[in-house]
Amino acid sequence: MRKNAGSYSGRMFSDRKWIIPFFATLLVSVSLILTAMLGAPSSAGRGDQLTRSEDSSGYFVESDLERSYNDNVVTKMEAPRFAYLISGTKGDSQRMLRTLEAVYHPRNQYILHLDLEALPRERMELANAVKADPMFREVENVRVMSQSNLVTYKGPTMIACTLQAIAILLKESSGWDWFINLSASDYPLMTQDDLLHVFSNLSRDLNFIEHTRLAGWKLNQRAKPIIYDPALYLSRKSDLAWTTQRRTLPTSFSLFTGSAWVVLTRSFVEYCIWGWDNLPRTMLMYYANFVSSPEGYFHTVICNNEEFRHTAISHDLHYIAWDNPPKQHPRSLTMKDFDKMVTSNAPFARKFPKDDPVLDKIDKELLSRAHRFPPGAWCVGSSDGEADPCSTRGNDTVFRPGPGAERLRELLQILVSEENKSKRCL
């Protein structure tokens, strides 16, 4: 066998008809290798640039956290965009529009959800108001969810509605950087120019979600009981229903809790929608029978995922006042809370009574709002007389930060410090 094989090999290379194809193949191979070698430097350069841009020395634009806010040294990136969900219930349509106008900026995306408890007429009026608005029609960045869901605040239907809104926002526009959920009783304490300017110098990887490990009485009263949300199968809102059974605590993941109001990165909410390792879906099923699930779902998902757990900043960027001892809902904010709201340096506050005078004070003293929208660099119309400068839209990548930007900068410098970084998802 070996003799025949060797003889065959010898005949193959001694046969002249193989010489021309052999050298032709060799020439082509050498040409391809030289082409690849000559093209390698430019490809490697691009690869290095991409690596440096994506790595960014951890979660911040610069390795030195104090330099994250220095316009002269921060790596210049495209101005950020926010995606807002503003939700409400029966009688909230006008409050939702007021909050929408107070946080409006042409760069952002907005989705409004008026739940099923509101009358069909009210939902139609809200949709028509958005559709008829000249600015919203021109920019096409405000939409009303056509499907109204019945939402129980402490139940999983609130999570389901939030995830649906995120999915719609991702489908309609994938260019935004952070998702923010607000209710009709929320209100901003600074302009969008302030917010966008400060977030321009912040890493796109940071999630603002107040969180702590579930323990003590909350562990027994929220994790062990089994509830079900009637809004999953009824057409009228009612309280959570409790069963007589109790369950043991999970051992494959840790439970976390915190504020239901969040500022989450697009990459994290995409993970919650796609759930490629199945953790978000597992958590969704677990929290379907959990008391106050909106205060635990995103928190538990982010703190049990190695990719995202170190990006969780334990703050919801809201000023919220609680009674002592705290009750089920926060205290309503009025004029006497104004100074504390400002000194909190938070960009949002809740909850406000409908048309409370403190909202007018915020409009005047914090937002400088004389017309529909708080003024920004994008408002380039004439301001003579009673004219609204925001009626004419300019460059939405230019911002005119005010005192609110300085307040927010102070807050974020504390939140992103090395001391607080070590406390994430403990």
mmCIF file of C-alpha atoms in Angstrom, residues 116-273:
data_model
loop_
_atom_site.group_PDB
_atom_site.id
_atom_site.type_symbol
_atom_site.label_atom_id
_atom_site.label_comp_id
_atom_site.label_asym_id
_atom_site.label_seq_id
_atom_site.Cartn_x
_atom_site.Cartn_y
_atom_site.Cartn_z
ATOM 1 C CA LEU A 116 -58.310 51.539 30.722
ATOM 2 C CA GLU A 117 -59.966 53.131 33.745
ATOM 3 C CA ALA A 118 -60.121 56.433 31.849
ATOM 4 C CA LEU A 119 -63.222 57.012 29.759
ATOM 5 C CA PRO A 120 -62.892 56.361 25.998
ATOM 6 C CA ARG A 121 -63.739 60.024 25.409
ATOM 7 C CA GLU A 122 -60.786 61.144 27.517
ATOM 8 C CA ARG A 123 -58.375 58.852 25.691
ATOM 9 C CA MET A 124 -59.684 60.096 22.355
ATOM 10 C CA GLU A 125 -59.257 63.721 23.432
ATOM 11 C CA LEU A 126 -55.668 63.030 24.457
ATOM 12 C CA ALA A 127 -54.877 61.352 21.138
ATOM 13 C CA ASN A 128 -56.515 64.173 19.174
ATOM 14 C CA ALA A 129 -54.634 66.832 21.148
ATOM 15 C CA VAL A 130 -51.306 65.202 20.273
ATOM 16 C CA LYS A 131 -52.303 64.646 16.650
ATOM 17 C CA ALA A 132 -53.442 68.249 16.173
ATOM 18 C CA ASP A 133 -50.386 69.857 17.758
ATOM 19 C CA PRO A 134 -48.203 71.531 15.073
ATOM 20 C CA MET A 135 -44.896 70.854 16.862
ATOM 21 C CA PHE A 136 -45.624 67.209 17.635
ATOM 22 C CA ARG A 137 -46.873 66.702 14.077
ATOM 23 C CA GLU A 138 -43.729 68.248 12.592
ATOM 24 C CA VAL A 139 -41.168 66.411 14.743
ATOM 25 C CA GLU A 140 -43.185 63.163 15.045
ATOM 26 C CA ASN A 141 -41.722 62.253 18.431
ATOM 27 C CA VAL A 142 -44.910 62.044 20.543
ATOM 28 C CA ARG A 143 -47.324 59.145 20.350
ATOM 29 C CA VAL A 144 -50.237 57.854 22.389
ATOM 30 C CA MET A 145 -50.453 54.117 23.028
ATOM 31 C CA SER A 146 -53.484 52.923 21.094
ATOM 32 C CA GLN A 147 -53.901 49.927 23.390
ATOM 33 C CA SER A 148 -55.013 50.994 26.861
ATOM 34 C CA ASN A 149 -54.122 48.554 29.596
ATOM 35 C CA LEU A 150 -55.708 48.159 32.994
ATOM 36 C CA VAL A 151 -52.911 48.876 35.457
ATOM 37 C CA THR A 152 -52.661 48.057 39.141
ATOM 38 C CA TYR A 153 -49.908 50.174 40.701
ATOM 39 C CA LYS A 154 -48.615 47.448 43.041
ATOM 40 C CA GLY A 155 -49.157 44.611 40.581
ATOM 41 C CA PRO A 156 -47.355 43.103 37.579
ATOM 42 C CA THR A 157 -49.662 44.862 35.107
ATOM 43 C CA MET A 158 -47.622 48.019 35.673
ATOM 44 C CA ILE A 159 -44.468 46.134 34.673
ATOM 45 C CA ALA A 160 -46.217 44.679 31.611
ATOM 46 C CA CYS A 161 -47.371 48.140 30.522
ATOM 47 C CA THR A 162 -43.878 49.591 30.996
ATOM 48 C CA LEU A 163 -42.284 46.786 28.970
ATOM 49 C CA GLN A 164 -44.847 47.287 26.211
ATOM 50 C CA ALA A 165 -44.036 50.997 26.056
ATOM 51 C CA ILE A 166 -40.303 50.212 25.902
ATOM 52 C CA ALA A 167 -40.891 47.734 23.072
ATOM 53 C CA ILE A 168 -42.843 50.358 21.107
ATOM 54 C CA LEU A 169 -40.134 52.974 21.682
ATOM 55 C CA LEU A 170 -37.460 50.546 20.498
ATOM 56 C CA LYS A 171 -39.504 49.680 17.424
ATOM 57 C CA GLU A 172 -40.233 53.288 16.496
ATOM 58 C CA SER A 173 -36.799 54.731 17.205
ATOM 59 C CA SER A 174 -33.646 52.982 18.397
ATOM 60 C CA GLY A 175 -31.593 56.175 18.551
ATOM 61 C CA TRP A 176 -32.306 57.103 22.168
ATOM 62 C CA ASP A 177 -29.973 56.452 25.094
ATOM 63 C CA TRP A 178 -32.033 56.410 28.326
ATOM 64 C CA PHE A 179 -35.585 55.395 29.193
ATOM 65 C CA ILE A 180 -37.420 57.489 31.828
ATOM 66 C CA ASN A 181 -40.831 56.645 33.278
ATOM 67 C CA LEU A 182 -42.982 59.402 34.761
ATOM 68 C CA SER A 183 -46.569 59.606 35.944
ATOM 69 C CA ALA A 184 -49.055 62.423 35.508
ATOM 70 C CA SER A 185 -48.249 63.514 39.077
ATOM 71 C CA ASP A 186 -44.504 63.950 38.312
ATOM 72 C CA TYR A 187 -42.941 67.246 37.259
ATOM 73 C CA PRO A 188 -39.439 68.364 36.220
ATOM 74 C CA LEU A 189 -37.303 70.654 38.371
ATOM 75 C CA MET A 190 -34.978 71.677 35.529
ATOM 76 C CA THR A 191 -35.114 72.110 31.771
ATOM 77 C CA GLN A 192 -34.322 69.439 29.211
ATOM 78 C CA ASP A 193 -31.369 71.565 28.077
ATOM 79 C CA ASP A 194 -29.992 71.212 31.617
ATOM 80 C CA LEU A 195 -30.566 67.467 31.621
ATOM 81 C CA LEU A 196 -29.260 66.806 28.120
ATOM 82 C CA HIS A 197 -26.200 68.987 28.640
ATOM 83 C CA VAL A 198 -25.112 67.162 31.797
ATOM 84 C CA PHE A 199 -25.903 63.711 30.398
ATOM 85 C CA SER A 200 -23.831 64.572 27.313
ATOM 86 C CA ASN A 201 -20.744 64.195 29.508
ATOM 87 C CA LEU A 202 -21.911 61.024 31.231
ATOM 88 C CA SER A 203 -21.239 57.442 30.216
ATOM 89 C CA ARG A 204 -24.116 55.884 28.302
ATOM 90 C CA ASP A 205 -23.738 52.775 30.495
ATOM 91 C CA LEU A 206 -25.127 54.116 33.778
ATOM 92 C CA ASN A 207 -28.565 53.069 35.070
ATOM 93 C CA PHE A 208 -30.237 55.192 37.738
ATOM 94 C CA ILE A 209 -32.346 52.802 39.771
ATOM 95 C CA GLU A 210 -32.691 53.097 43.528
ATOM 96 C CA HIS A 211 -32.099 49.628 44.917
ATOM 97 C CA THR A 212 -31.353 47.716 48.074
ATOM 98 C CA ARG A 213 -31.344 44.042 48.951
ATOM 99 C CA LEU A 214 -34.790 42.890 50.078
ATOM 100 C CA ALA A 215 -34.631 42.086 53.795
ATOM 101 C CA GLY A 216 -36.455 42.399 57.093
ATOM 102 C CA TRP A 217 -40.207 42.855 57.177
ATOM 103 C CA LYS A 218 -40.353 43.524 53.428
ATOM 104 C CA LEU A 219 -38.887 40.107 52.756
ATOM 105 C CA ASN A 220 -41.664 38.419 54.731
ATOM 106 C CA GLN A 221 -44.536 40.655 53.605
ATOM 107 C CA ARG A 222 -43.644 40.901 49.908
ATOM 108 C CA ALA A 223 -41.666 37.841 48.876
ATOM 109 C CA LYS A 224 -43.454 35.075 50.782
ATOM 110 C CA PRO A 225 -47.151 35.888 50.136
ATOM 111 C CA ILE A 226 -48.666 34.874 46.792
ATOM 112 C CA ILE A 227 -50.947 37.430 45.138
ATOM 113 C CA TYR A 228 -52.606 37.785 41.781
ATOM 114 C CA ASP A 229 -53.474 40.917 39.874
ATOM 115 C CA PRO A 230 -57.182 41.096 38.857
ATOM 116 C CA ALA A 231 -56.250 43.586 36.117
ATOM 117 C CA LEU A 232 -54.823 40.635 34.185
ATOM 118 C CA TYR A 233 -58.299 39.292 33.471
ATOM 119 C CA LEU A 234 -60.899 41.878 34.584
ATOM 120 C CA SER A 235 -62.010 45.036 32.806
ATOM 121 C CA ARG A 236 -62.366 47.077 35.996
ATOM 122 C CA LYS A 237 -59.628 48.058 38.403
ATOM 123 C CA SER A 238 -59.570 46.464 41.843
ATOM 124 C CA ASP A 239 -57.036 45.762 44.590
ATOM 125 C CA LEU A 240 -54.604 42.871 44.529
ATOM 126 C CA ALA A 241 -56.076 39.519 45.526
ATOM 127 C CA TRP A 242 -54.266 37.492 48.183
ATOM 128 C CA THR A 243 -54.069 33.722 48.450
ATOM 129 C CA THR A 244 -53.705 31.728 51.654
ATOM 130 C CA GLN A 245 -50.551 29.981 50.449
ATOM 131 C CA ARG A 246 -47.025 31.213 51.125
ATOM 132 C CA ARG A 247 -43.850 30.342 49.267
ATOM 133 C CA THR A 248 -40.227 29.844 50.164
ATOM 134 C CA LEU A 249 -37.551 32.361 49.206
ATOM 135 C CA PRO A 250 -35.639 31.778 45.962
ATOM 136 C CA THR A 251 -32.136 30.333 46.144
ATOM 137 C CA SER A 252 -30.982 30.785 42.538
ATOM 138 C CA PHE A 253 -31.176 34.605 42.607
ATOM 139 C CA SER A 254 -31.186 37.423 45.157
ATOM 140 C CA LEU A 255 -34.161 39.755 45.624
ATOM 141 C CA PHE A 256 -33.812 43.535 45.451
ATOM 142 C CA THR A 257 -36.280 46.368 45.933
ATOM 143 C CA GLY A 258 -36.428 50.129 45.454
ATOM 144 C CA SER A 259 -38.227 52.959 43.689
ATOM 145 C CA ALA A 260 -40.543 52.203 40.767
ATOM 146 C CA TRP A 261 -39.261 55.343 38.988
ATOM 147 C CA VAL A 262 -36.139 54.717 36.940
ATOM 148 C CA VAL A 263 -33.731 56.108 34.353
ATOM 149 C CA LEU A 264 -32.478 53.058 32.451
ATOM 150 C CA THR A 265 -30.058 52.690 29.560
ATOM 151 C CA ARG A 266 -31.278 51.494 26.203
ATOM 152 C CA SER A 267 -28.900 48.517 26.343
ATOM 153 C CA PHE A 268 -30.377 47.346 29.647
ATOM 154 C CA VAL A 269 -34.029 47.690 28.599
ATOM 155 C CA GLU A 270 -33.206 45.918 25.329
ATOM 156 C CA TYR A 271 -31.866 43.089 27.469
ATOM 157 C CA CYS A 272 -35.122 43.098 29.455
ATOM 158 C CA ILE A 273 -37.125 42.822 26.228
#
